[in-house]
GROMACS .gro file of C-alpha atoms in nm:
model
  327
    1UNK     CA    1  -5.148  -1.799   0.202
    2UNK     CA    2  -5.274  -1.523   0.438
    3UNK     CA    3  -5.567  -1.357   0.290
    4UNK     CA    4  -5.615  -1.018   0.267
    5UNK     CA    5  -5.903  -0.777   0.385
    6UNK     CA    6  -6.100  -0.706   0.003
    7UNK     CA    7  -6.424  -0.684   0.075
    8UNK     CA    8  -6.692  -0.403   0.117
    9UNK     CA    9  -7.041  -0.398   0.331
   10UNK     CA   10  -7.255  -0.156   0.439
   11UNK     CA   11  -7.551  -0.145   0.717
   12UNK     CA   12  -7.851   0.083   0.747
   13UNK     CA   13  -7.823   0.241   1.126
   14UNK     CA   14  -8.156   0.325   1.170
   15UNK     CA   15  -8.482   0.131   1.154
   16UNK     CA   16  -8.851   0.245   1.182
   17UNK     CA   17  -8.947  -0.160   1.258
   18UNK     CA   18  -8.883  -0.142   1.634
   19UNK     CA   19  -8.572  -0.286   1.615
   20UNK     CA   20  -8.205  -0.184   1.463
   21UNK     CA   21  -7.861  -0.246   1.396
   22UNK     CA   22  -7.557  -0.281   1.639
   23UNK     CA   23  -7.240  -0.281   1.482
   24UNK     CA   24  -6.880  -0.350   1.687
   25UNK     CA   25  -6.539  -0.398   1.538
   26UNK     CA   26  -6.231  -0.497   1.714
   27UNK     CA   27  -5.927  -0.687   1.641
   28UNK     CA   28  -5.941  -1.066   1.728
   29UNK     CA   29  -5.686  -1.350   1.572
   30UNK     CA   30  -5.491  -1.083   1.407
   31UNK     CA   31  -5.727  -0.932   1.166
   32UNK     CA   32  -5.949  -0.714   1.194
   33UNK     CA   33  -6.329  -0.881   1.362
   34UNK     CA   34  -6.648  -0.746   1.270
   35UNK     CA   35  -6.990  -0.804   1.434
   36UNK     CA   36  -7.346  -0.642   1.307
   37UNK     CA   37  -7.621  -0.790   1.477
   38UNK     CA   38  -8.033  -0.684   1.428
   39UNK     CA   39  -8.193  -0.643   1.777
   40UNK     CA   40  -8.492  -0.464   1.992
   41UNK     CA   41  -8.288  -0.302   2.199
   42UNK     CA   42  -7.871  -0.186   2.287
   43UNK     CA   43  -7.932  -0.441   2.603
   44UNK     CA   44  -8.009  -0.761   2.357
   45UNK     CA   45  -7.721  -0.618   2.091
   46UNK     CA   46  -7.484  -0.603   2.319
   47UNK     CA   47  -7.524  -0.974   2.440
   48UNK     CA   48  -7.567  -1.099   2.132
   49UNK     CA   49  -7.218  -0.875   1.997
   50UNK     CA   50  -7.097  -1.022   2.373
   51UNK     CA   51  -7.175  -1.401   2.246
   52UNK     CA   52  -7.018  -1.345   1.919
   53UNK     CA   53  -6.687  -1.260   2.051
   54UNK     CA   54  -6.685  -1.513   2.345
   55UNK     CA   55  -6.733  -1.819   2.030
   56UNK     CA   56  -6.441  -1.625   1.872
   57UNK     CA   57  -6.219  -1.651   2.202
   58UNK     CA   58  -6.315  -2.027   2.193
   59UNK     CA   59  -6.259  -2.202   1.896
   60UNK     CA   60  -5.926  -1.961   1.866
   61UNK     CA   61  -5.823  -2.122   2.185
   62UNK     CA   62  -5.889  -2.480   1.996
   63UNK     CA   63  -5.766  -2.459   1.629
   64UNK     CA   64  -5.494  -2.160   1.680
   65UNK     CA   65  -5.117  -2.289   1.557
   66UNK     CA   66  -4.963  -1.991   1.740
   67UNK     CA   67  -5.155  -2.015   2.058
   68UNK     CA   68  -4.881  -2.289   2.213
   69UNK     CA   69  -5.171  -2.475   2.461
   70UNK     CA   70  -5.439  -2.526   2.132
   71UNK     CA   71  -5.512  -2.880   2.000
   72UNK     CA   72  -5.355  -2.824   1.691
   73UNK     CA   73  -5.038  -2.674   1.840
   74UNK     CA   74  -5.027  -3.002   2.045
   75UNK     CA   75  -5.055  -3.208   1.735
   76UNK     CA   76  -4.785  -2.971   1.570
   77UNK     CA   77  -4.532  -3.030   1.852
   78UNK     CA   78  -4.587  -3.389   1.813
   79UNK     CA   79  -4.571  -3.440   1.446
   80UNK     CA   80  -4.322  -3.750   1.333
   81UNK     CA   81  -4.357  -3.880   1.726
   82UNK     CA   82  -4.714  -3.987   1.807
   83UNK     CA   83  -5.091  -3.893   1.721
   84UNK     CA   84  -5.264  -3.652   1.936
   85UNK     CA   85  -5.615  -3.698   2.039
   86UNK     CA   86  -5.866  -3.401   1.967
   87UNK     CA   87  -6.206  -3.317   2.019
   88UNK     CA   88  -6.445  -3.405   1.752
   89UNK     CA   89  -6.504  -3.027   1.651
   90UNK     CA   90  -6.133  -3.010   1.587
   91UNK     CA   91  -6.077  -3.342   1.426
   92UNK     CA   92  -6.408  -3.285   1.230
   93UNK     CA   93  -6.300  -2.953   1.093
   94UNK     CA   94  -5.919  -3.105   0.946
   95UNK     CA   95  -6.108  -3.394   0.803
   96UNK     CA   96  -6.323  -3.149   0.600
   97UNK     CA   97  -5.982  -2.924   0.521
   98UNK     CA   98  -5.851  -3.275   0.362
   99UNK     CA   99  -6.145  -3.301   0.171
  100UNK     CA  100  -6.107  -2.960   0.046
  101UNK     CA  101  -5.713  -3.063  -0.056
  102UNK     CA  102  -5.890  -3.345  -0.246
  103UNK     CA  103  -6.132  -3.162  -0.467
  104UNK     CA  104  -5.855  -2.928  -0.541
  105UNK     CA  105  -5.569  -3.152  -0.561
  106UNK     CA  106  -5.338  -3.022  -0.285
  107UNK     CA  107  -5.377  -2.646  -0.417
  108UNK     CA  108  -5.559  -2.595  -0.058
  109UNK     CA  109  -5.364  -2.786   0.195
  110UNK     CA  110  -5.355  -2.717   0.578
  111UNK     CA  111  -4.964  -2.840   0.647
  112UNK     CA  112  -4.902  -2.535   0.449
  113UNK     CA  113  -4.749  -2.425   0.746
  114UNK     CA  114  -4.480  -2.637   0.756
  115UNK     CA  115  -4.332  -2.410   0.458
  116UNK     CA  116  -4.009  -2.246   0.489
  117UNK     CA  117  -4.080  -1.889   0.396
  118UNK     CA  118  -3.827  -1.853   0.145
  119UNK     CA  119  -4.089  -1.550  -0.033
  120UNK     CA  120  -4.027  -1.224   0.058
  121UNK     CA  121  -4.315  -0.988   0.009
  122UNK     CA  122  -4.189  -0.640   0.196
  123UNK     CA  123  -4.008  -0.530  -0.123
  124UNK     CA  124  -3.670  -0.647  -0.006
  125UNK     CA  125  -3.695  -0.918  -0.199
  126UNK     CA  126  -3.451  -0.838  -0.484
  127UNK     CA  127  -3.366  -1.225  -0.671
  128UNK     CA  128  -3.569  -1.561  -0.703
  129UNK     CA  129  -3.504  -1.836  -0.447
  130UNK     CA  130  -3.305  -2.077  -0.635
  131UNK     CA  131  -3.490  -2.392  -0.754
  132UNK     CA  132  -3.359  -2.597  -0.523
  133UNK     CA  133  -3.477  -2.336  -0.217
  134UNK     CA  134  -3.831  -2.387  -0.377
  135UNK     CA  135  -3.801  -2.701  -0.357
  136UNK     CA  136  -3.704  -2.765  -0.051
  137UNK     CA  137  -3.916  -2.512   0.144
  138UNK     CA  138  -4.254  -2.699   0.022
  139UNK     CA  139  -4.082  -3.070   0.178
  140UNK     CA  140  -4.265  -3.127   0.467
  141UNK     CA  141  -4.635  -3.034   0.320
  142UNK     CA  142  -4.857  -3.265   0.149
  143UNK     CA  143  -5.222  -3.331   0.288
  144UNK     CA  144  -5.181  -3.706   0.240
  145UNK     CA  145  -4.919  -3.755   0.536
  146UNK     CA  146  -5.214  -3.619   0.804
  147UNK     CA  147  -5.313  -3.953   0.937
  148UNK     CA  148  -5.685  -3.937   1.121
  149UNK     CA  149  -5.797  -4.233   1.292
  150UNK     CA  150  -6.130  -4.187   1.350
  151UNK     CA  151  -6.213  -4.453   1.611
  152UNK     CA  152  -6.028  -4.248   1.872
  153UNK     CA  153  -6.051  -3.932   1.754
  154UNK     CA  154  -5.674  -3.844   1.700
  155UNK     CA  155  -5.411  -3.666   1.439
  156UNK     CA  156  -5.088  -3.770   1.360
  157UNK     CA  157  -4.811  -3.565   1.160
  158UNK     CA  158  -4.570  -3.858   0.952
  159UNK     CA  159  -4.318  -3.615   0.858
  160UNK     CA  160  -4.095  -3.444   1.128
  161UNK     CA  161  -4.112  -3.063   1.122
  162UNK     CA  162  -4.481  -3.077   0.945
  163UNK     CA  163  -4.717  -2.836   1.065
  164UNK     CA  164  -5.077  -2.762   1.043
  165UNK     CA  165  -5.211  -2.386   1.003
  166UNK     CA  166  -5.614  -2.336   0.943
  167UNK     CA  167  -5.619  -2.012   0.859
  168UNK     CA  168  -5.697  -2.069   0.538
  169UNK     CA  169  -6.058  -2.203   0.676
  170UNK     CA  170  -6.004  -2.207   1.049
  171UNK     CA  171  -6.170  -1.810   0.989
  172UNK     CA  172  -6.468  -1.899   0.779
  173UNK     CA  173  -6.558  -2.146   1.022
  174UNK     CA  174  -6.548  -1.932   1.290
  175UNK     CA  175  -6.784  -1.700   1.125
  176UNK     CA  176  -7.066  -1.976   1.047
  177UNK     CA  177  -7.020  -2.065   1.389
  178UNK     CA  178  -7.084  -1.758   1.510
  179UNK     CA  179  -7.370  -1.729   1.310
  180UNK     CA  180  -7.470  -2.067   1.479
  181UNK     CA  181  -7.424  -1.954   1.827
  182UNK     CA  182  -7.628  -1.598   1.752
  183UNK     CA  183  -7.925  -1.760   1.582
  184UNK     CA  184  -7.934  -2.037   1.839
  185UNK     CA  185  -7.940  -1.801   2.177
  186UNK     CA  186  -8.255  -1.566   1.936
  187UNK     CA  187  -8.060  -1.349   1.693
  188UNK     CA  188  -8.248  -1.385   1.381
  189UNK     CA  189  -8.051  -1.126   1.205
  190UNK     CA  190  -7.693  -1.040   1.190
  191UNK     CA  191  -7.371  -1.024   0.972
  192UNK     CA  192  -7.048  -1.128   1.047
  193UNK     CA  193  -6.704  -1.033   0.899
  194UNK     CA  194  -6.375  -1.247   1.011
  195UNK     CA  195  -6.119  -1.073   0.856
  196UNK     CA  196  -6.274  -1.055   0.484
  197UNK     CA  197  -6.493  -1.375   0.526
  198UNK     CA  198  -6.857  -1.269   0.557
  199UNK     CA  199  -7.160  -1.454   0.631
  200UNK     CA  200  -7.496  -1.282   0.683
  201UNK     CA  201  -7.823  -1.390   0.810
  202UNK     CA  202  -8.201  -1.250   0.813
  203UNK     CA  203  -8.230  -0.941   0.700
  204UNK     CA  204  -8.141  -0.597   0.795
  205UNK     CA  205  -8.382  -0.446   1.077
  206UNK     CA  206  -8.518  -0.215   0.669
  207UNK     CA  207  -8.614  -0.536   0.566
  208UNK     CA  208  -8.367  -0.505   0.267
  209UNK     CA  209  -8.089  -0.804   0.213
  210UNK     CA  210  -7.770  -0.719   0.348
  211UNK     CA  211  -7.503  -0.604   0.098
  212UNK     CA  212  -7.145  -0.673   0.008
  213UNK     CA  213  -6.977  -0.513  -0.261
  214UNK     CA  214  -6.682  -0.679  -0.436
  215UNK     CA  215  -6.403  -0.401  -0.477
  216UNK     CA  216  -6.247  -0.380  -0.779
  217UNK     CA  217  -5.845  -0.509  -0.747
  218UNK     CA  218  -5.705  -0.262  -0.995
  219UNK     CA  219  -5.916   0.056  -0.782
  220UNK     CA  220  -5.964   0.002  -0.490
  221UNK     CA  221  -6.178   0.278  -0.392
  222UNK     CA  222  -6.425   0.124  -0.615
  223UNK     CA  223  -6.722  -0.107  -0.606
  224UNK     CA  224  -6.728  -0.324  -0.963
  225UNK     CA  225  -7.039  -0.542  -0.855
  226UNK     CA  226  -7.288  -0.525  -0.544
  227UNK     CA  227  -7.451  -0.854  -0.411
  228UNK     CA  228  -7.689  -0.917  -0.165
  229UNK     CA  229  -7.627  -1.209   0.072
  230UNK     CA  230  -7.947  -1.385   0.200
  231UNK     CA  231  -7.858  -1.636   0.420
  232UNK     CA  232  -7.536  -1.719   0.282
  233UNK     CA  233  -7.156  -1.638   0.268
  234UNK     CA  234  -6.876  -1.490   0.058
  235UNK     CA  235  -6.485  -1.483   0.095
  236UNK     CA  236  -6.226  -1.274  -0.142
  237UNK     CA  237  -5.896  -1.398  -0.150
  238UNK     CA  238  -5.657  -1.081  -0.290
  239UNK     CA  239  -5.252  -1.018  -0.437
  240UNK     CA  240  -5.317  -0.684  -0.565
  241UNK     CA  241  -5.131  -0.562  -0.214
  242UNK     CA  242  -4.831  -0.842  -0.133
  243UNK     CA  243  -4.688  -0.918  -0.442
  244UNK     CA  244  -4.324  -0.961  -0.641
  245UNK     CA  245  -4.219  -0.878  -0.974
  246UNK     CA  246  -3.915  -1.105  -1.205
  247UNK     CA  247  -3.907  -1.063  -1.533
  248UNK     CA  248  -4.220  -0.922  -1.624
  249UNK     CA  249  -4.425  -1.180  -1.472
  250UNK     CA  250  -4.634  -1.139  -1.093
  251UNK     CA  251  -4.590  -1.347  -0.844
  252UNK     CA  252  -4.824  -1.338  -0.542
  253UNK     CA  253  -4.799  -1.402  -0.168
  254UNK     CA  254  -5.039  -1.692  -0.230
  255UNK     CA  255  -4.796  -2.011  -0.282
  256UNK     CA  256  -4.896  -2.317  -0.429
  257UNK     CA  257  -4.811  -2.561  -0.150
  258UNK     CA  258  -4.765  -2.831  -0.405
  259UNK     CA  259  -4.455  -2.669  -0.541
  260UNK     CA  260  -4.364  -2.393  -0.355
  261UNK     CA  261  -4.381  -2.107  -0.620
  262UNK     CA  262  -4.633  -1.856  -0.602
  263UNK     CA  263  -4.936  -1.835  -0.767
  264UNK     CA  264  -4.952  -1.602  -1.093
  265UNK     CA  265  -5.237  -1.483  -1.337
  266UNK     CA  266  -5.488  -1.413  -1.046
  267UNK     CA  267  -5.566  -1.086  -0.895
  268UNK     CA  268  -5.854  -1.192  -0.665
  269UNK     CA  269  -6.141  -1.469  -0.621
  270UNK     CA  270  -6.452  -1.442  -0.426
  271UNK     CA  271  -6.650  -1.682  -0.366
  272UNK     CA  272  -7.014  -1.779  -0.267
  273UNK     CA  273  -7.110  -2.052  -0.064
  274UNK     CA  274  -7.391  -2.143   0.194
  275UNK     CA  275  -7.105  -2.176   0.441
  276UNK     CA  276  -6.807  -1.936   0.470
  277UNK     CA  277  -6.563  -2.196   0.572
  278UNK     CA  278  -6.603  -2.378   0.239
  279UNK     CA  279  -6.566  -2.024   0.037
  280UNK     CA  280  -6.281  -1.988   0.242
  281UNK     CA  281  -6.095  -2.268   0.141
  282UNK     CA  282  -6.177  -2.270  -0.184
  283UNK     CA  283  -6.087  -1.927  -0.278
  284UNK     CA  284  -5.771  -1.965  -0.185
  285UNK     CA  285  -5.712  -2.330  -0.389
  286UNK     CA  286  -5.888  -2.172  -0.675
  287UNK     CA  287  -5.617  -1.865  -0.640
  288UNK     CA  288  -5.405  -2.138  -0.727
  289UNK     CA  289  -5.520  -2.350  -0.984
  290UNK     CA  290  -5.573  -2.050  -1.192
  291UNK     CA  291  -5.844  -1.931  -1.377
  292UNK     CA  292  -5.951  -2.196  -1.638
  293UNK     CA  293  -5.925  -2.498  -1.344
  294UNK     CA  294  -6.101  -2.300  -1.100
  295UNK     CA  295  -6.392  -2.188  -1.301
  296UNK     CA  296  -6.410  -2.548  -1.444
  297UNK     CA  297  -6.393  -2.663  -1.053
  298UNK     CA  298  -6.678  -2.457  -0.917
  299UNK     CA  299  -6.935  -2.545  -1.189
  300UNK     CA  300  -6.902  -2.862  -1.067
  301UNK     CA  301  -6.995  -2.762  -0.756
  302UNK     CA  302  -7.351  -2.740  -0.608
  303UNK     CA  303  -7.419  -2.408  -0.435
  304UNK     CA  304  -7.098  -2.239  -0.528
  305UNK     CA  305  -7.046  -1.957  -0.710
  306UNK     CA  306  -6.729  -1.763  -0.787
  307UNK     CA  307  -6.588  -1.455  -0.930
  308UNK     CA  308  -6.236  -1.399  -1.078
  309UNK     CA  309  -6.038  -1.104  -1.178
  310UNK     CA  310  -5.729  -1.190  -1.348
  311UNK     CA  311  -5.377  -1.067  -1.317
  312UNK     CA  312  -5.476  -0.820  -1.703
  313UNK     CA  313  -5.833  -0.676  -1.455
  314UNK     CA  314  -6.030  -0.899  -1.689
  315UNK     CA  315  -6.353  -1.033  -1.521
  316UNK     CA  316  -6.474  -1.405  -1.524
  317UNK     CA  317  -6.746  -1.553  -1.361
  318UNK     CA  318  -6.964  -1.895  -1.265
  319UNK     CA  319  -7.198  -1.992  -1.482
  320UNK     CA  320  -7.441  -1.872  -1.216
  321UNK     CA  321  -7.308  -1.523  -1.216
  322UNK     CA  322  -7.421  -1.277  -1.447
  323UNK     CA  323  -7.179  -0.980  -1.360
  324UNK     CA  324  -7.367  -0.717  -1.552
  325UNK     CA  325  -7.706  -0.805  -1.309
  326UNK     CA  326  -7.506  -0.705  -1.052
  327UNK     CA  327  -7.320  -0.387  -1.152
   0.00000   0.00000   0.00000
């Protein structure tokens, strides 16, 4: 379910308003961790770039499942013994994750990590797992065995061996967060990129909307559509790289945690959202549900948009889309 790096955005370096653009980019939870941020001066850009990558350090150091001392590693090493009690921000964040597994009935689901990885996507892969591998390598995951009690604030595992893994929103929320944290401590302007999941605020120091450009999964040296993102968030969710072929048919390194085999007929989803933690857990269910449910899914949704690209480069949209607008 690991996402991978499709997105595009460029910044204007110079500014004749008195103010302009600093830009850093390092490598933070294993992906790549980009910061732009609009300010008077290389002194304020540099704290504000400085507080961006301090709120990173933190909530990595909370939800993390490979960091061994995190909350969530604690409730991992504890699953099928006894609940673990959490700080609201954590145990706030996997209720919202289960609500995601709701809406998209278990096609996003946090235990995820409690798969056996059974997939090979390195190209030594060379047969299917049998059935019965499948099978058993999705056993321990299912959304409905994370018990919350919210009176004291605690997570509990049923199963044995489960394990939960946020990276399929654990990313996006860092990025609003950091938002949060910039605009809070006088950073009206900035964007911020988390390994492909982008939220932007303001405007750049031109004036002019920031601007992400979807690349197109069958080329990727090219742009198919160019947004602008006003105060708002967008999150691609990609195969075209990690990928297996059996008989004819493509099977990505997205699995559906509900059954263990991988999803098929997508190429890539992006979605819009107000908040990049909820476009970042719904790409990747909506990956999985395929594109008729997932387009059917979104529309329901206020203040969501998506954008689809099937497995034959065909384009579909959100009703709210117009692609052509865009192009």
């Amino acid at each position: 379910m690991k996402k991978l790096l499709s997105l595009l955005f460029v910044v204007v370096s110079f500014s004749s308003f008195a103010q302009a653009e600093y830009k850093k980019k390092v490598s933070m939870l294993g992906s790549p961790f980009e910061i732009t941020v609009v300010a008077k001066d290389s002194l304020e850009g540099n704290h504000f770039i400085d507080l961006a990558i301090s709120e990173v350090k933190r909530i990595e150091n909370q939800i993390s499942d490979w960091i061994p001392t995190t909350q969530i590693s604690l409730v991992n090493k504890n699953a099928g013994i006894q609940a673990v009690k959490v700080d609201s921000e954590v145990f706030d964040l996997v209720t919202r994750a289960i609500k995601i597994s709701e809406i998209t009935d278990g096609a996003f689901d946090i235990s995820y990590a409690s798969m056996d990885k059974i997939w090979k996507f390195d190209g030594s892969m060379k047969t299917m797992p049998t059935e019965e591998a499948i099978k058993k390598s999705v056993a321990k995951i299912g959304y409905k065995n994370i018990i919350l009690n919210q009176q004291d604030q605690s997570i509990f595992l049923k199963l044995e061996g489960m394990k939960l893994g946020l990276g399929g929103i654990g990313q996006g929320y860092i990025a609003d967060k950091v938002k949060d944290k910039l605009l809070a401590n006088g950073c009206l302007s900035g964007i911020v990129n988390v390994s492909g999941d982008i939220n932007a605020w303001g405007k750049q120091s031109n004036q002019k909307p920031w601007t992400v450009g979807i690349v197109n999964p069958m080329n990727k040296n090219k742009v198919f559509a160019t947004f602008p993102l006003e105060n708002s968030s967008v999150e691609t969710s990609g195969n075209y790289e990690k990928y297996v072929m059996f008989n004819g048919i493509r099977y990505s390194h997205i699995i559906d945690p509900r059954t263990g085999y991988p999803a098929t007929g997508i190429v890539s989803v992006s979605v819009f959202s107000k908040q990049t933690e909820i476009a970042d857990a719904l790409a990747t269910g909506i990956f999985v549900l395929g594109v008729e449910v997932g387009l059917d899914l979104v529309n329901q949704l206020k203040g969501i948009e998506c954008i689809i690209v099937d497995d034959k480069g065909k384009i579909h949209s959100s009703k709210g889309i117009d692609i052509k607008k865009y192009n």
